[in-house]
Amino acid sequence: VQLQAFGGGLVQAGGCLRLSCAASGRTFSSYAMGWFRQAPGKEREFVATISRSGSITYYADSVKGRFTISRDNAKNTVYLQMNSLKPEDTAVYYCAAAPGPYTIQTMYNYWGQGTQVTVSS
């Protein structure tokens, strides 16, 4: 499966953005999807994941209550709604596909190219 993330941009602290990740192929619903991010000079880290049906979601503690992951299997798309953004959310955000809703990035087989999110203070 091929993934393409988009929707990043520059936003002020307290603002919101919605990232989208479009998947090619007919097998999108066979994969759990995740979002990860990498800030400058830091390791890539887990943000959120959603199961194949969308019934199970997990979030990193740093984004819990502010970010919401969702998916539309009919549109082969997964979303990350980001509210109450903070400067520390600044990073390149990646979407990825895995057999299950894992929080560990090594379990993900397919990765998108990333989209930059910059939150100004």
Short mmCIF file of C-alpha atoms in Angstrom, two decimals:
data_model
loop_
_atom_site.label_atom_id
_atom_site.label_comp_id
_atom_site.label_asym_id
_atom_site.label_seq_id
_atom_site.Cartn_x
_atom_site.Cartn_y
_atom_site.Cartn_z
CA VAL A 1 0.00 0.00 0.00
CA GLN A 2 1.22 3.50 -0.80
CA LEU A 3 0.54 6.34 1.60
CA GLN A 4 0.52 10.09 1.10
CA ALA A 5 0.13 12.48 4.01
CA PHE A 6 -0.95 16.07 3.61
CA GLY A 7 -2.59 18.90 5.47
CA GLY A 8 0.37 20.24 7.43
CA GLY A 9 1.19 23.89 7.71
CA LEU A 10 1.94 26.81 9.99
CA VAL A 11 -0.48 27.53 12.81
CA GLN A 12 -0.41 29.60 15.97
CA ALA A 13 -0.41 28.01 19.38
CA GLY A 14 -3.94 27.10 20.40
CA GLY A 15 -4.97 26.57 16.81
CA CYS A 16 -5.94 23.41 14.98
CA LEU A 17 -5.07 21.42 11.90
CA ARG A 18 -6.38 18.26 10.32
CA LEU A 19 -3.92 15.93 8.68
CA SER A 20 -5.04 13.42 6.10
CA CYS A 21 -3.32 10.33 4.79
CA ALA A 22 -4.59 8.84 1.56
CA ALA A 23 -3.83 5.22 0.76
CA SER A 24 -3.72 3.57 -2.61
CA GLY A 25 -4.97 0.08 -3.32
CA ARG A 26 -8.00 -1.91 -2.25
CA THR A 27 -6.52 -3.28 0.97
CA PHE A 28 -6.68 -0.14 3.13
CA SER A 29 -9.28 -1.66 5.46
CA SER A 30 -6.93 -4.59 6.09
CA TYR A 31 -4.47 -2.35 7.91
CA ALA A 32 -4.41 -0.54 11.17
CA MET A 33 -3.09 2.97 10.70
CA GLY A 34 -0.83 5.11 12.79
CA TRP A 35 0.56 8.60 13.01
CA PHE A 36 4.08 9.30 14.15
CA ARG A 37 6.10 12.50 14.33
CA GLN A 38 9.69 13.58 14.35
CA ALA A 39 10.79 16.91 15.74
CA PRO A 40 14.15 18.45 14.79
CA GLY A 41 16.98 16.68 16.55
CA LYS A 42 14.69 14.09 18.11
CA GLU A 43 13.73 10.49 17.50
CA ARG A 44 10.52 9.72 15.65
CA GLU A 45 7.76 9.05 18.18
CA PHE A 46 4.32 7.50 18.29
CA VAL A 47 1.32 9.84 18.19
CA ALA A 48 -1.84 7.79 17.59
CA THR A 49 -3.11 4.59 16.06
CA ILE A 50 -6.47 3.21 14.96
CA SER A 51 -7.58 -0.34 14.30
CA ARG A 52 -8.83 -1.62 10.96
CA SER A 53 -12.48 -1.02 11.82
CA GLY A 54 -11.82 2.18 13.73
CA SER A 55 -13.19 0.76 16.96
CA ILE A 56 -9.85 0.85 18.81
CA THR A 57 -7.61 3.87 19.20
CA TYR A 58 -4.50 4.61 21.25
CA TYR A 59 -2.78 7.92 21.85
CA ALA A 60 0.49 9.13 23.20
CA ASP A 61 0.05 10.80 26.58
CA SER A 62 1.36 14.06 25.15
CA VAL A 63 -1.55 14.37 22.70
CA LYS A 64 -4.36 12.63 24.56
CA GLY A 65 -7.43 14.84 24.78
CA ARG A 66 -6.16 17.18 22.04
CA PHE A 67 -5.71 14.92 19.01
CA THR A 68 -8.25 12.56 17.46
CA ILE A 69 -7.46 9.84 14.94
CA SER A 70 -10.21 8.59 12.65
CA ARG A 71 -10.55 6.77 9.38
CA ASP A 72 -12.90 6.45 6.44
CA ASN A 73 -12.41 3.07 4.81
CA ALA A 74 -14.67 4.01 1.91
CA LYS A 75 -12.28 6.85 1.08
CA ASN A 76 -9.07 4.96 1.94
CA THR A 77 -8.13 7.82 4.24
CA VAL A 78 -7.02 8.23 7.82
CA TYR A 79 -7.19 11.58 9.61
CA LEU A 80 -5.52 13.24 12.55
CA GLN A 81 -7.49 16.13 13.99
CA MET A 82 -5.14 18.25 16.07
CA ASN A 83 -6.63 20.81 18.44
CA SER A 84 -5.08 23.10 21.05
CA LEU A 85 -1.76 22.88 19.29
CA LYS A 86 1.41 23.70 21.19
CA PRO A 87 4.85 24.73 19.93
CA GLU A 88 6.15 21.34 21.08
CA ASP A 89 3.85 19.68 18.54
CA THR A 90 6.08 21.08 15.80
CA ALA A 91 7.37 18.13 13.79
CA VAL A 92 7.15 16.23 10.56
CA TYR A 93 4.13 13.97 10.84
CA TYR A 94 4.10 10.55 9.17
CA CYS A 95 1.30 8.11 8.57
CA ALA A 96 1.97 4.40 8.49
CA ALA A 97 0.18 1.08 8.06
CA ALA A 98 0.51 -2.05 10.18
CA PRO A 99 -1.28 -5.37 10.75
CA GLY A 100 -2.59 -4.12 14.08
CA PRO A 101 -2.94 -0.89 16.13
CA TYR A 102 0.59 -0.93 17.49
CA THR A 103 2.35 1.88 19.26
CA ILE A 104 5.79 0.62 18.22
CA GLN A 105 6.96 2.00 14.89
CA THR A 106 8.97 -1.07 13.96
CA MET A 107 5.67 -2.94 13.59
CA TYR A 108 4.64 -0.68 10.72
CA ASN A 109 5.32 -1.95 7.22
CA TYR A 110 4.39 1.02 5.07
CA TRP A 111 5.13 4.72 5.55
CA GLY A 112 4.05 7.95 3.93
CA GLN A 113 6.43 10.76 3.07
CA GLY A 114 5.57 13.08 5.95
CA THR A 115 3.99 16.50 6.24
CA GLN A 116 5.42 19.42 8.22
CA VAL A 117 3.47 20.94 11.08
CA THR A 118 4.83 24.12 12.62
CA VAL A 119 3.21 25.69 15.66
CA SER A 120 4.31 29.22 16.47
CA SER A 121 4.16 30.64 19.98
#
